[in-house]
Short mmCIF file of C-alpha atoms in Angstrom, two decimals:
data_model
loop_
_atom_site.label_atom_id
_atom_site.label_comp_id
_atom_site.label_asym_id
_atom_site.label_seq_id
_atom_site.Cartn_x
_atom_site.Cartn_y
_atom_site.Cartn_z
CA MET A 17 6.01 -7.72 31.73
CA GLN A 18 5.77 -11.52 32.01
CA CYS A 19 8.59 -14.04 31.46
CA ILE A 20 7.72 -17.53 30.23
CA PRO A 21 10.46 -20.21 30.11
CA ILE A 22 9.73 -22.11 26.91
CA LEU A 23 10.73 -25.71 27.59
CA ASP A 24 8.82 -25.89 30.89
CA ASN A 25 5.50 -24.50 29.61
CA LEU A 26 4.69 -26.00 26.20
CA ILE A 27 1.25 -27.50 25.61
CA GLU A 28 1.21 -30.60 23.41
CA HIS A 29 -1.60 -31.62 21.07
CA ASN A 30 -2.44 -35.23 20.26
CA ASN A 31 -0.69 -34.87 16.90
CA GLY A 32 2.59 -33.88 18.57
CA THR A 33 2.30 -30.16 17.81
CA THR A 34 3.40 -27.93 20.69
CA TYR A 35 2.35 -24.38 21.54
CA LEU A 36 3.33 -21.83 24.13
CA PRO A 37 0.38 -19.98 25.73
CA ILE A 38 0.85 -16.20 26.03
CA GLY A 39 -0.86 -14.14 28.70
CA THR A 40 -1.08 -13.82 32.47
CA VAL A 41 1.72 -16.16 33.56
CA ASN A 42 0.95 -16.40 37.27
CA LYS A 43 -2.53 -17.67 36.46
CA ILE A 44 -2.00 -19.84 33.38
CA PHE A 45 0.78 -22.08 34.63
CA LYS A 46 -0.39 -22.55 38.21
CA ASN A 47 -3.90 -23.76 37.50
CA ASN A 48 -4.44 -27.23 36.02
CA LYS A 49 -8.13 -26.54 35.44
CA LEU A 50 -7.28 -23.42 33.46
CA LEU A 51 -4.69 -25.34 31.44
CA GLY A 52 -7.42 -27.82 30.58
CA LYS A 53 -9.63 -24.96 29.32
CA ILE A 54 -6.74 -23.67 27.23
CA ALA A 55 -6.15 -27.13 25.74
CA ASP A 56 -9.84 -27.34 24.80
CA LYS A 57 -9.68 -23.85 23.27
CA LEU A 58 -6.62 -24.70 21.18
CA ALA A 59 -8.21 -27.98 20.06
CA LYS A 60 -11.29 -25.94 19.00
CA ASN A 61 -13.52 -27.93 21.32
CA THR A 62 -14.95 -24.73 22.78
CA LYS A 63 -15.48 -21.12 21.70
CA GLN A 64 -15.50 -19.85 25.27
CA HIS A 65 -13.00 -17.03 25.71
CA VAL A 66 -10.12 -17.71 28.11
CA GLU A 67 -9.41 -14.29 29.59
CA GLU A 68 -6.00 -15.20 30.97
CA MET A 69 -4.58 -16.21 27.55
CA TRP A 70 -4.50 -13.77 24.62
CA ALA A 71 -2.33 -15.74 22.16
CA THR A 72 -0.25 -18.81 21.46
CA VAL A 73 3.02 -19.13 19.57
CA GLY A 74 4.57 -22.18 17.93
CA ARG A 75 6.16 -23.37 14.71
CA ALA A 76 4.20 -22.59 11.56
CA ASP A 77 4.89 -26.09 10.18
CA ASP A 78 3.12 -27.73 13.18
CA LYS A 79 6.25 -29.56 14.27
CA PRO A 80 7.25 -29.59 17.95
CA VAL A 81 8.83 -26.36 19.16
CA ASP A 82 12.63 -26.71 19.30
CA TRP A 83 13.36 -23.31 20.78
CA SER A 84 15.00 -22.61 24.13
CA GLY A 85 15.24 -19.61 26.43
CA GLU A 86 12.26 -17.53 27.45
CA VAL A 87 9.59 -15.33 25.94
CA GLU A 88 8.66 -11.97 27.46
CA CYS A 89 5.10 -10.81 26.94
CA SER A 90 2.15 -8.70 28.06
CA GLY A 91 -0.41 -9.87 30.54
CA LYS A 92 -3.75 -8.31 29.62
CA GLY A 93 -2.24 -5.52 27.55
CA ASN A 94 -1.88 -1.75 27.70
CA ILE A 95 -4.58 0.74 26.66
CA LEU A 96 -2.33 3.82 26.94
CA SER A 97 -0.06 3.29 23.94
CA LEU A 98 2.85 5.66 23.29
CA GLY A 99 5.40 6.21 20.52
CA VAL A 100 5.29 3.92 17.50
CA ALA A 101 2.39 1.81 18.79
CA GLY A 102 0.49 4.97 19.72
CA ARG A 103 0.64 6.14 16.13
CA GLU A 104 -0.75 2.79 14.98
CA VAL A 105 -3.55 3.15 17.52
CA ASP A 106 -4.40 6.55 16.04
CA LEU A 107 -4.60 5.01 12.57
CA ILE A 108 -7.03 2.37 13.82
CA ARG A 109 -9.18 4.99 15.57
CA ASN A 110 -9.39 7.09 12.40
CA TRP A 111 -10.16 4.00 10.30
CA GLN A 112 -12.81 2.61 12.65
CA ILE A 113 -14.14 6.11 13.50
CA MET A 114 -13.60 5.53 17.21
CA PRO A 115 -13.69 8.09 20.03
CA LYS A 116 -10.31 9.11 21.44
CA LYS A 117 -10.74 7.15 24.66
CA SER A 118 -11.99 3.93 23.08
CA GLY A 119 -10.13 0.87 24.31
CA ILE A 120 -7.48 -0.47 21.94
CA ALA A 121 -5.24 -2.93 23.76
CA GLU A 122 -1.54 -3.02 22.93
CA LYS A 123 0.03 -6.42 23.57
CA PHE A 124 3.55 -7.59 22.87
CA ILE A 125 5.76 -10.65 22.62
CA SER A 126 9.53 -10.23 22.84
CA PHE A 127 11.65 -13.04 21.39
CA ASP A 128 14.91 -11.34 22.37
CA LYS A 129 15.84 -14.12 24.79
CA VAL A 130 14.80 -17.03 22.56
CA LYS A 131 17.29 -19.28 20.82
CA PHE A 132 15.78 -20.66 17.62
CA GLY A 133 16.82 -23.77 15.73
CA ALA A 134 18.92 -23.54 12.56
CA SER A 135 16.30 -25.01 10.20
CA ALA A 136 13.94 -22.85 8.15
CA GLY A 137 10.97 -24.49 9.89
CA SER A 138 12.25 -23.52 13.32
CA ARG A 139 12.51 -19.88 12.21
CA LYS A 140 8.94 -19.56 10.90
CA ILE A 141 6.54 -18.67 13.72
CA ARG A 142 2.77 -19.02 13.94
CA MET A 143 1.04 -16.69 16.36
CA THR A 144 -2.67 -17.19 17.02
CA VAL A 145 -4.40 -14.25 18.69
CA MET A 146 -7.56 -15.05 20.65
CA LEU A 147 -10.46 -12.63 20.10
CA GLN A 148 -13.71 -11.91 21.86
CA ALA A 149 -16.96 -11.45 19.95
CA GLY A 150 -16.73 -8.48 17.57
CA GLU A 151 -12.99 -8.00 18.04
CA SER A 152 -10.31 -7.67 15.39
CA ALA A 153 -6.52 -7.39 15.46
CA VAL A 154 -3.57 -5.76 13.72
CA ALA A 155 -0.07 -7.26 14.15
CA PHE A 156 3.37 -5.88 13.36
CA TYR A 157 7.07 -6.19 14.01
CA GLN A 158 8.46 -3.22 15.90
CA HIS A 159 12.03 -2.69 14.71
CA THR A 160 13.95 -0.92 17.42
CA GLY A 161 17.23 -1.06 19.32
CA GLU A 162 18.43 -2.52 22.60
CA ASN A 163 18.44 0.87 24.32
CA ASP A 164 14.70 1.28 23.71
CA THR A 165 13.76 -0.40 26.99
CA ASN A 166 10.20 0.98 26.88
CA SER A 167 9.65 -0.27 23.30
CA ILE A 168 8.28 3.02 21.98
CA GLU A 169 10.81 3.90 19.25
CA GLY A 170 11.75 2.52 15.83
CA PHE A 171 9.37 1.69 13.00
CA THR A 172 6.67 -0.88 12.32
CA GLU A 173 6.41 -3.62 9.71
CA TYR A 174 2.94 -5.13 9.36
CA ILE A 175 2.19 -8.86 9.44
CA LEU A 176 -0.81 -10.10 7.43
CA PRO A 177 -3.21 -12.73 8.80
CA THR A 178 -3.49 -16.21 7.32
CA LYS A 179 -6.71 -17.87 6.20
CA THR A 180 -8.99 -18.92 9.05
CA THR A 181 -12.66 -19.81 9.45
CA GLU A 182 -12.88 -19.26 13.22
CA ALA A 183 -14.21 -15.90 14.39
CA ASP A 184 -12.67 -16.29 17.85
CA ARG A 185 -9.05 -16.15 16.69
CA ARG A 186 -6.74 -14.65 14.09
CA THR A 187 -3.53 -16.34 12.99
CA PHE A 188 -0.35 -14.63 11.82
CA GLU A 189 2.77 -16.30 10.43
CA PHE A 190 6.12 -14.53 10.31
CA ASP A 191 9.83 -15.18 10.06
CA VAL A 192 12.59 -14.65 12.56
CA PRO A 193 14.31 -11.49 11.21
CA GLU A 194 17.80 -12.14 9.92
CA GLU A 195 20.76 -10.04 11.01
CA ASP A 196 22.68 -8.10 8.38
CA GLU A 197 26.19 -7.59 9.71
CA ALA A 198 27.37 -5.49 6.74
CA ALA A 199 24.43 -3.13 7.15
CA VAL A 200 25.12 -2.84 10.87
CA LYS A 201 28.64 -1.58 10.29
CA LYS A 202 27.41 0.99 7.82
CA ASN A 203 24.12 2.10 9.33
CA GLY A 204 24.12 1.26 13.02
CA LEU A 205 21.27 -0.30 14.94
CA PHE A 206 18.68 -0.34 12.16
CA GLY A 207 20.83 -2.52 9.96
CA LEU A 208 20.40 -5.27 12.51
CA ARG A 209 17.63 -7.13 14.22
CA LYS A 210 18.75 -5.69 17.55
CA ARG A 211 15.42 -6.67 19.06
CA PHE A 212 12.81 -9.19 17.96
CA LEU A 213 9.58 -7.60 19.11
CA VAL A 214 6.07 -8.33 17.80
CA LYS A 215 3.05 -6.29 18.85
CA VAL A 216 -0.68 -6.88 18.50
CA LEU A 217 -3.43 -4.28 18.77
CA THR A 218 -6.88 -5.69 19.54
CA PHE A 219 -10.05 -3.63 19.30
CA LYS A 220 -13.81 -3.80 18.89
CA SER A 221 -14.57 -3.53 15.20
CA ASN A 222 -17.38 -1.35 13.89
CA GLY A 223 -17.87 -3.72 10.97
CA GLY A 224 -15.26 -2.06 8.73
CA THR A 225 -12.99 -5.08 8.55
CA SER A 226 -14.78 -6.95 5.77
CA LEU A 227 -13.97 -6.83 2.07
CA ARG A 228 -17.01 -4.60 1.69
CA SER A 229 -15.23 -1.87 3.64
CA LEU A 230 -12.90 -1.36 0.69
CA TYR A 231 -15.89 0.11 -1.15
CA THR A 232 -16.42 2.77 1.50
CA MET A 233 -12.94 3.68 2.74
CA GLY A 234 -11.86 6.79 0.87
CA GLU A 235 -12.61 5.78 -2.75
CA GLN A 236 -15.63 6.34 -4.96
CA TYR A 237 -16.61 6.83 -8.59
CA ARG A 238 -16.90 10.48 -9.61
CA LEU A 239 -16.33 12.64 -12.66
CA LEU A 240 -14.77 15.97 -11.74
CA LYS A 241 -14.13 19.23 -13.57
CA PHE A 242 -11.58 21.84 -12.57
CA ASP A 243 -12.95 25.25 -11.59
CA ALA A 244 -10.13 27.68 -12.39
CA ASN A 245 -11.75 30.54 -10.45
CA ALA A 246 -11.94 28.48 -7.28
CA ASN A 247 -8.65 26.66 -7.99
CA ASP A 248 -10.38 23.38 -7.13
CA PHE A 249 -12.27 20.46 -8.63
CA ARG A 250 -16.06 20.18 -8.54
CA GLU A 251 -18.14 17.08 -9.16
CA VAL A 252 -19.84 16.99 -12.54
CA GLY A 253 -23.62 17.19 -12.51
CA GLY A 254 -26.40 19.54 -11.48
CA GLY A 255 -25.60 22.02 -14.20
CA TYR A 256 -21.83 21.76 -13.86
CA GLU A 257 -21.03 19.74 -16.95
CA ILE A 258 -18.20 18.63 -19.24
CA ASP A 259 -18.26 20.39 -22.64
CA PRO A 260 -17.52 17.88 -25.43
CA ALA A 261 -16.50 20.71 -27.79
CA LYS A 262 -13.65 21.99 -25.62
CA LYS A 263 -10.01 20.94 -25.80
CA THR A 264 -9.64 18.72 -22.73
CA LEU A 265 -6.97 17.41 -20.38
CA LEU A 266 -7.94 14.27 -18.41
CA LEU A 267 -6.32 13.34 -15.06
CA ILE A 268 -6.44 9.80 -13.61
CA HIS A 269 -5.16 9.06 -10.09
CA GLY A 270 -3.35 6.04 -8.63
CA THR A 271 -3.81 3.26 -6.05
CA PHE A 272 -5.41 4.00 -2.64
CA SER A 273 -5.81 7.59 -3.76
CA SER A 274 -8.03 10.22 -5.39
CA THR A 275 -7.72 13.23 -7.66
CA ALA A 276 -7.31 15.50 -4.64
CA LYS A 277 -4.51 13.36 -3.18
CA SER A 278 -2.63 12.52 -6.40
CA TYR A 279 -2.77 15.98 -7.99
CA LYS A 280 -2.83 18.40 -5.07
CA GLY A 281 0.66 19.55 -6.06
CA LEU A 282 -0.91 21.13 -9.15
CA TYR A 283 -3.67 23.23 -7.57
CA GLY A 284 -5.34 24.34 -4.34
CA ALA A 285 -2.88 26.91 -2.94
CA ASP A 286 -1.24 30.16 -4.00
CA ASP A 287 2.00 28.39 -4.93
CA LYS A 288 0.18 25.57 -6.73
CA ARG A 289 -1.46 27.12 -9.76
CA TRP A 290 -0.21 24.79 -12.48
CA LEU A 291 -3.71 23.86 -13.64
CA GLN A 292 -4.88 27.47 -13.53
CA GLN A 293 -1.95 28.51 -15.70
CA LEU A 294 -2.80 25.68 -18.09
CA LEU A 295 -6.22 27.25 -18.69
CA GLN A 296 -5.25 30.93 -18.85
CA ASN A 297 -6.10 33.13 -21.85
CA GLY A 298 -5.03 31.61 -25.11
CA ARG A 299 -3.60 28.49 -23.53
CA LYS A 300 -3.98 25.14 -25.21
CA TYR A 301 -6.61 23.63 -22.91
CA GLU A 302 -10.16 24.83 -22.36
CA GLN A 303 -11.12 22.41 -19.58
CA VAL A 304 -9.48 19.93 -17.21
CA ILE A 305 -11.45 16.92 -16.02
CA ALA A 306 -10.60 14.06 -13.66
CA PHE A 307 -11.90 10.62 -12.81
CA ASP A 308 -12.11 9.30 -9.24
CA HIS A 309 -12.44 5.52 -9.10
CA TYR A 310 -12.00 2.33 -7.09
CA THR A 311 -8.44 1.02 -7.28
CA VAL A 312 -8.66 -2.30 -5.38
CA VAL A 313 -12.08 -3.89 -5.81
CA ASP A 314 -12.32 -2.97 -9.52
CA GLY A 315 -9.71 -3.39 -12.25
CA PRO A 316 -8.70 -0.95 -15.00
CA ARG A 317 -11.21 -2.51 -17.39
CA GLU A 318 -14.08 -1.90 -14.96
CA ASN A 319 -12.73 1.60 -14.28
CA ALA A 320 -12.66 2.47 -17.99
CA ASP A 321 -16.18 1.13 -18.51
CA GLU A 322 -17.46 3.21 -15.59
CA PHE A 323 -15.71 6.30 -16.98
CA VAL A 324 -17.55 5.86 -20.27
CA ARG A 325 -20.86 5.20 -18.51
CA ARG A 326 -20.55 8.39 -16.50
CA LEU A 327 -19.91 10.47 -19.60
CA GLY A 328 -23.37 9.41 -20.74
CA ASN A 329 -24.93 7.84 -23.81
CA GLY A 330 -23.92 9.53 -27.04
CA PHE A 331 -21.23 11.70 -25.43
CA ARG A 332 -18.36 12.33 -27.82
CA PHE A 333 -15.42 14.75 -27.56
CA THR A 334 -15.03 16.64 -30.82
CA LYS A 335 -11.35 17.45 -30.19
CA SER A 336 -8.57 15.09 -29.23
CA VAL A 337 -8.03 14.61 -25.49
CA ASP A 338 -4.67 14.59 -23.68
CA MET A 339 -4.07 12.74 -20.46
CA ILE A 340 -1.87 12.64 -17.32
CA SER A 341 -1.96 9.65 -14.99
CA THR A 342 -0.21 8.62 -11.79
CA SER A 343 0.81 5.06 -10.83
CA ARG A 344 -1.99 2.51 -11.43
CA GLY A 345 -3.96 5.28 -13.15
CA GLY A 346 -1.62 4.67 -16.09
CA LEU A 347 -3.17 1.23 -16.56
CA VAL A 348 -6.63 2.78 -16.58
CA GLY A 349 -5.37 5.33 -19.12
CA LYS A 350 -3.85 2.61 -21.30
CA THR A 351 -7.09 0.63 -21.16
CA ILE A 352 -8.90 3.71 -22.47
CA CYS A 353 -6.25 4.21 -25.17
CA ASN A 354 -6.42 0.58 -26.29
CA ASP A 355 -10.21 0.42 -26.61
CA GLN A 356 -11.39 0.60 -30.23
CA ASN A 357 -14.96 1.52 -29.28
CA ILE A 358 -13.81 4.41 -27.09
CA TYR A 359 -11.49 5.61 -29.87
CA LYS A 360 -14.15 5.46 -32.58
CA ASN A 361 -17.13 6.75 -30.63
CA ILE A 362 -16.14 8.70 -27.50
CA LEU A 363 -12.64 10.20 -27.38
CA GLN A 364 -9.26 10.06 -29.05
CA ILE A 365 -6.22 10.25 -26.78
CA GLU A 366 -3.33 12.04 -28.44
CA LYS A 367 -0.73 13.00 -25.80
CA PHE A 368 -0.39 10.85 -22.71
CA ALA A 369 2.04 11.48 -19.83
CA PRO A 370 1.97 8.47 -17.46
CA VAL A 371 3.76 9.32 -14.19
CA ALA A 372 5.35 6.30 -12.44
CA CYS A 373 3.12 3.93 -14.41
CA ALA A 374 2.47 0.67 -12.52
CA ASN A 375 3.33 -1.66 -15.43
CA GLY A 376 3.95 -4.54 -13.03
CA VAL A 377 4.55 -4.11 -9.31
CA ASP A 378 7.20 -6.58 -8.18
CA TYR A 379 5.81 -6.76 -4.64
CA PHE A 380 3.09 -8.88 -6.27
CA THR A 381 5.33 -11.29 -8.22
CA LYS A 382 3.50 -14.63 -8.23
CA ALA A 383 6.53 -16.74 -7.27
CA ALA A 384 7.05 -14.93 -3.95
CA PRO A 385 4.60 -12.08 -3.37
CA LYS A 386 5.50 -9.46 -0.77
CA VAL A 387 2.09 -7.90 -0.28
CA VAL A 388 2.79 -6.79 3.26
CA SER A 389 5.96 -4.97 2.11
CA PHE A 390 3.84 -3.10 -0.43
CA LEU A 391 1.34 -2.09 2.26
CA ASN A 392 4.15 -1.03 4.59
CA ALA A 393 5.74 1.12 1.87
CA MET A 394 2.40 2.70 0.93
CA LYS A 395 1.65 3.47 4.58
CA VAL A 396 4.99 5.20 5.09
CA LEU A 397 4.57 7.16 1.87
CA GLY A 398 1.02 8.06 2.83
CA GLN A 399 2.17 9.40 6.18
CA ILE A 400 4.96 11.39 4.55
CA THR A 401 2.94 12.80 1.64
CA GLY A 402 -0.74 12.60 2.52
CA ASN A 403 -1.38 11.19 -0.97
CA VAL A 404 -2.77 7.83 0.21
CA SER A 405 -6.02 6.89 1.94
CA LEU A 406 -4.57 5.17 5.00
CA GLU A 407 -8.03 3.81 5.85
CA ILE A 408 -7.84 1.58 2.77
CA ILE A 409 -4.49 0.20 3.92
CA MET A 410 -5.92 -0.58 7.35
CA SER A 411 -8.81 -2.43 5.69
CA ALA A 412 -6.37 -4.39 3.53
CA LEU A 413 -4.47 -5.47 6.67
CA GLN A 414 -7.51 -7.52 7.66
CA MET A 415 -7.16 -9.62 4.50
CA THR A 416 -4.82 -12.48 3.72
CA ALA A 417 -2.16 -11.87 1.08
CA GLU A 418 -4.00 -14.27 -1.24
CA ASP A 419 -7.31 -12.43 -0.87
CA PHE A 420 -5.64 -9.07 -1.42
CA LEU A 421 -3.86 -10.22 -4.58
CA ALA A 422 -7.12 -11.71 -5.87
CA GLN A 423 -8.73 -8.25 -6.03
CA PRO A 424 -9.14 -7.07 -9.64
CA GLY A 425 -7.20 -3.86 -9.06
CA MET A 426 -4.22 -5.79 -7.72
CA ARG A 427 -4.27 -8.55 -10.36
CA ALA A 428 -3.87 -5.85 -13.00
CA MET A 429 -0.56 -4.80 -11.42
CA THR A 430 0.76 -8.34 -10.89
CA PRO A 431 3.72 -9.12 -13.18
CA GLY A 432 2.82 -11.83 -15.68
CA SER A 433 -0.92 -11.78 -14.94
CA ASP A 434 -3.39 -12.10 -17.81
CA GLU A 435 -4.97 -8.82 -16.74
CA LEU A 436 -1.68 -6.92 -17.01
CA LYS A 437 -0.70 -8.58 -20.29
CA ALA A 438 -4.05 -7.54 -21.78
CA ILE A 439 -3.12 -3.91 -21.08
CA ILE A 440 0.61 -3.65 -21.77
CA GLY A 441 1.09 -6.68 -24.04
CA THR A 442 4.14 -8.94 -24.26
CA PRO A 443 7.10 -9.03 -26.69
CA ASP A 444 5.28 -11.74 -28.67
CA LYS A 445 1.84 -10.12 -28.47
CA PRO A 446 2.16 -6.33 -28.34
CA VAL A 447 -0.86 -4.22 -27.44
CA ASN A 448 -0.95 -0.88 -29.23
CA PRO A 449 -3.26 2.12 -28.78
CA ALA A 450 -6.35 2.25 -30.96
CA ASN A 451 -5.39 5.74 -32.15
CA PRO A 452 -2.24 5.54 -34.32
CA ASN A 453 -1.45 9.13 -33.27
CA THR A 454 -1.31 8.42 -29.53
CA ARG A 455 2.13 9.14 -28.05
CA TYR A 456 3.45 8.36 -24.54
CA TYR A 457 5.82 10.51 -22.49
CA PRO A 458 6.53 8.43 -19.37
CA ILE A 459 7.89 10.09 -16.24
CA CYS A 460 9.92 7.59 -14.21
CA GLY A 461 11.75 7.77 -10.91
CA ASP A 462 14.68 6.24 -9.06
CA TYR A 463 14.77 7.41 -5.46
CA GLN A 464 18.28 7.97 -4.11
CA ARG A 465 18.42 8.86 -0.43
CA LYS A 466 20.98 11.48 0.58
CA LYS A 467 20.07 12.31 4.16
CA ILE A 468 21.18 9.96 6.94
CA ASP A 469 17.93 8.69 8.45
CA PRO A 470 18.21 5.23 10.06
CA LEU A 471 14.48 4.51 9.84
CA LYS A 472 14.07 5.37 6.17
CA ASN A 473 17.44 3.82 5.28
CA ALA A 474 16.26 0.54 6.79
CA LEU A 475 13.03 0.70 4.78
CA ASP A 476 14.99 1.60 1.65
CA ARG A 477 17.13 -1.55 2.03
CA LEU A 478 14.07 -3.75 2.50
CA ILE A 479 12.44 -2.28 -0.61
CA GLY A 480 15.60 -2.58 -2.73
CA LYS A 481 15.74 -6.32 -2.07
CA ILE A 482 12.28 -6.68 -3.62
CA LEU A 483 12.17 -4.08 -6.41
CA GLY A 484 15.85 -4.00 -7.33
CA PRO A 485 18.29 -1.11 -6.86
CA GLN A 486 16.40 1.30 -9.14
CA ASN A 487 12.91 2.06 -7.82
CA ASP A 488 10.72 4.79 -6.36
CA TRP A 489 9.70 2.62 -3.34
CA VAL A 490 6.61 1.25 -5.14
CA VAL A 491 7.47 0.43 -8.78
CA GLY A 492 10.79 -0.58 -10.30
CA THR A 493 12.10 2.15 -12.60
CA LYS A 494 12.38 -0.11 -15.66
CA ASN A 495 8.74 -1.14 -15.35
CA GLN A 496 7.60 2.47 -15.26
CA VAL A 497 8.73 3.17 -18.82
CA ILE A 498 7.10 0.18 -20.55
CA MET A 499 5.08 1.66 -23.42
CA PRO A 500 4.12 0.30 -26.85
CA THR A 501 7.17 0.17 -29.11
CA GLY A 502 7.06 2.93 -31.70
CA TYR A 503 4.63 5.05 -29.70
CA TYR A 504 7.01 6.92 -27.41
CA ALA A 505 6.72 10.69 -27.74
CA LEU A 506 9.08 12.75 -29.88
CA GLY A 507 10.64 9.66 -31.47
CA LEU A 508 12.30 8.72 -28.18
CA ASN A 509 12.56 5.29 -26.54
CA ALA A 510 12.54 3.59 -23.12
CA GLU A 511 16.29 3.99 -22.69
CA TYR A 512 16.01 7.76 -23.04
CA PHE A 513 13.41 8.04 -20.30
CA LEU A 514 15.32 5.68 -18.00
CA ALA A 515 18.42 7.84 -18.43
CA HIS A 516 16.35 10.87 -17.38
CA SER A 517 14.67 9.33 -14.34
CA ILE A 518 13.74 11.65 -11.47
CA ASN A 519 15.21 11.32 -7.96
CA CYS A 520 11.81 10.94 -6.36
CA ARG A 521 9.56 8.79 -4.17
CA HIS A 522 6.47 7.29 -5.77
CA LEU A 523 3.96 9.83 -4.48
CA ASP A 524 6.08 12.99 -4.78
CA TYR A 525 6.50 13.51 -8.53
CA LEU A 526 4.06 16.38 -8.83
CA LYS A 527 5.11 18.16 -5.62
CA ARG A 528 7.89 20.68 -6.09
CA ASP A 529 8.74 20.96 -2.40
CA LYS A 530 9.38 17.18 -2.09
CA LEU A 531 11.91 16.86 -4.90
CA ALA A 532 15.68 17.04 -4.54
CA SER A 533 17.03 20.50 -5.36
CA ASP A 534 19.12 19.09 -8.20
CA SER A 535 16.22 17.12 -9.70
CA THR A 536 14.30 18.01 -12.84
CA HIS A 537 10.68 18.89 -12.10
CA PRO A 538 8.12 16.58 -13.78
CA GLN A 539 5.67 19.50 -13.90
CA GLU A 540 8.01 21.28 -16.31
CA LEU A 541 8.64 18.17 -18.40
CA ILE A 542 4.92 17.51 -18.74
CA TRP A 543 4.17 21.17 -19.49
CA ASP A 544 6.73 21.26 -22.28
CA TYR A 545 5.47 17.97 -23.73
CA LEU A 546 1.81 19.00 -23.71
CA HIS A 547 2.64 22.31 -25.41
CA ASP A 548 5.04 20.86 -27.97
CA HIS A 549 3.73 21.16 -31.49
#
């Protein structure tokens, strides 16, 4: 570990901006020639890599650093990561398809001994990480306590990069975490910024860090049909086809997911035979189909068009179709319901059960988007449930917040966006389903933690500040029940469904073993609704 006194080691640019070089201290600050190379590197006069320096830190507003104290940091970094950082290394290896012994360097900066100024500008930090050819980086806060002297415990909170055109560096901007004294008294060390520790993982990229990688990381377009004998889905084609004359149930999955991930609580094991039971002798449904699709790079409109294209020219269901969706899949389902051409020529949706419908995700609110909080929540949920393609999240971490929000799949979930209003309407301009007989039975959730778990309690508090007190960690509960007025099932309304919200995390609704023992099971609610005459 290196210690760098701040006031004695700042480098000043011609415009008055000051930066603190981070790296091998005993080489950087005792070699005037090397300091000259660093100055040239920071001024972008050279692309030559300076091995002794791996980053710089300064104020994000480019004003002179007004901090005091000292920074503690890595020299060259550690390639034998343990604990929290080790788990992040494993995610990167899986995402980049790296061998187990491939070199991923863990580097850190501790601001524990830094005294920051009182102004907002003094408490917004810019960190520029220097990269060699073909390298990439992932950065995160590591929230942990004072007793964690080896910095291996706690939990991570990602930091997204800012826009840059230089391939030899990546810039991250982040705030000094604020202490929450009330939370400390109630919840102990994780209510407080006991340590201010930022880590960076640098690695050789295999080319999967571009926007294009989002097309290849875990998502694809496929039509699937459930094989009740095998208790599994099979891709449609090659003689395994959808029968337009059969009574059909359609499943549509959510963000960063797939049919297998979103609906695995309904099939695939001896204790998960919900779909099999749905198709047993004399039951209402004769076939169950599903639609795998891109959830980031394409929007619900593009998804719906591709669904129709894959059914084929002239394909038309002769019986009404019912539908279940999860999360963003509800927007795809609504797009299908709203489309007059689909209604008149292809299929007529009658019963629709949207589960945790993403009718506006407040992480994406235009005034103050919290994209990185969304990615952090989805990563934690993905690790807990297995319902999320973590590779897609790792790809998204290479994008700026602006670029991520600009993706069609994300714009459709952004509150107030034209894309979302076109699907769910507004009070002044309602959007109703094309079929006057379509009825919605929304399943909504409000997750209430009961177990004392400092890590998840800390995350829960962070999420509540963004989504409000009622949420399932991804979508606010009130947003989940937004359906066209007059089209709620059984003559009910939004208030009824809100009053019957499930104590559940966003990705757990269809998994019996993940729900609180005193919670109603959505599987039963949906079953009863689909079979109600």
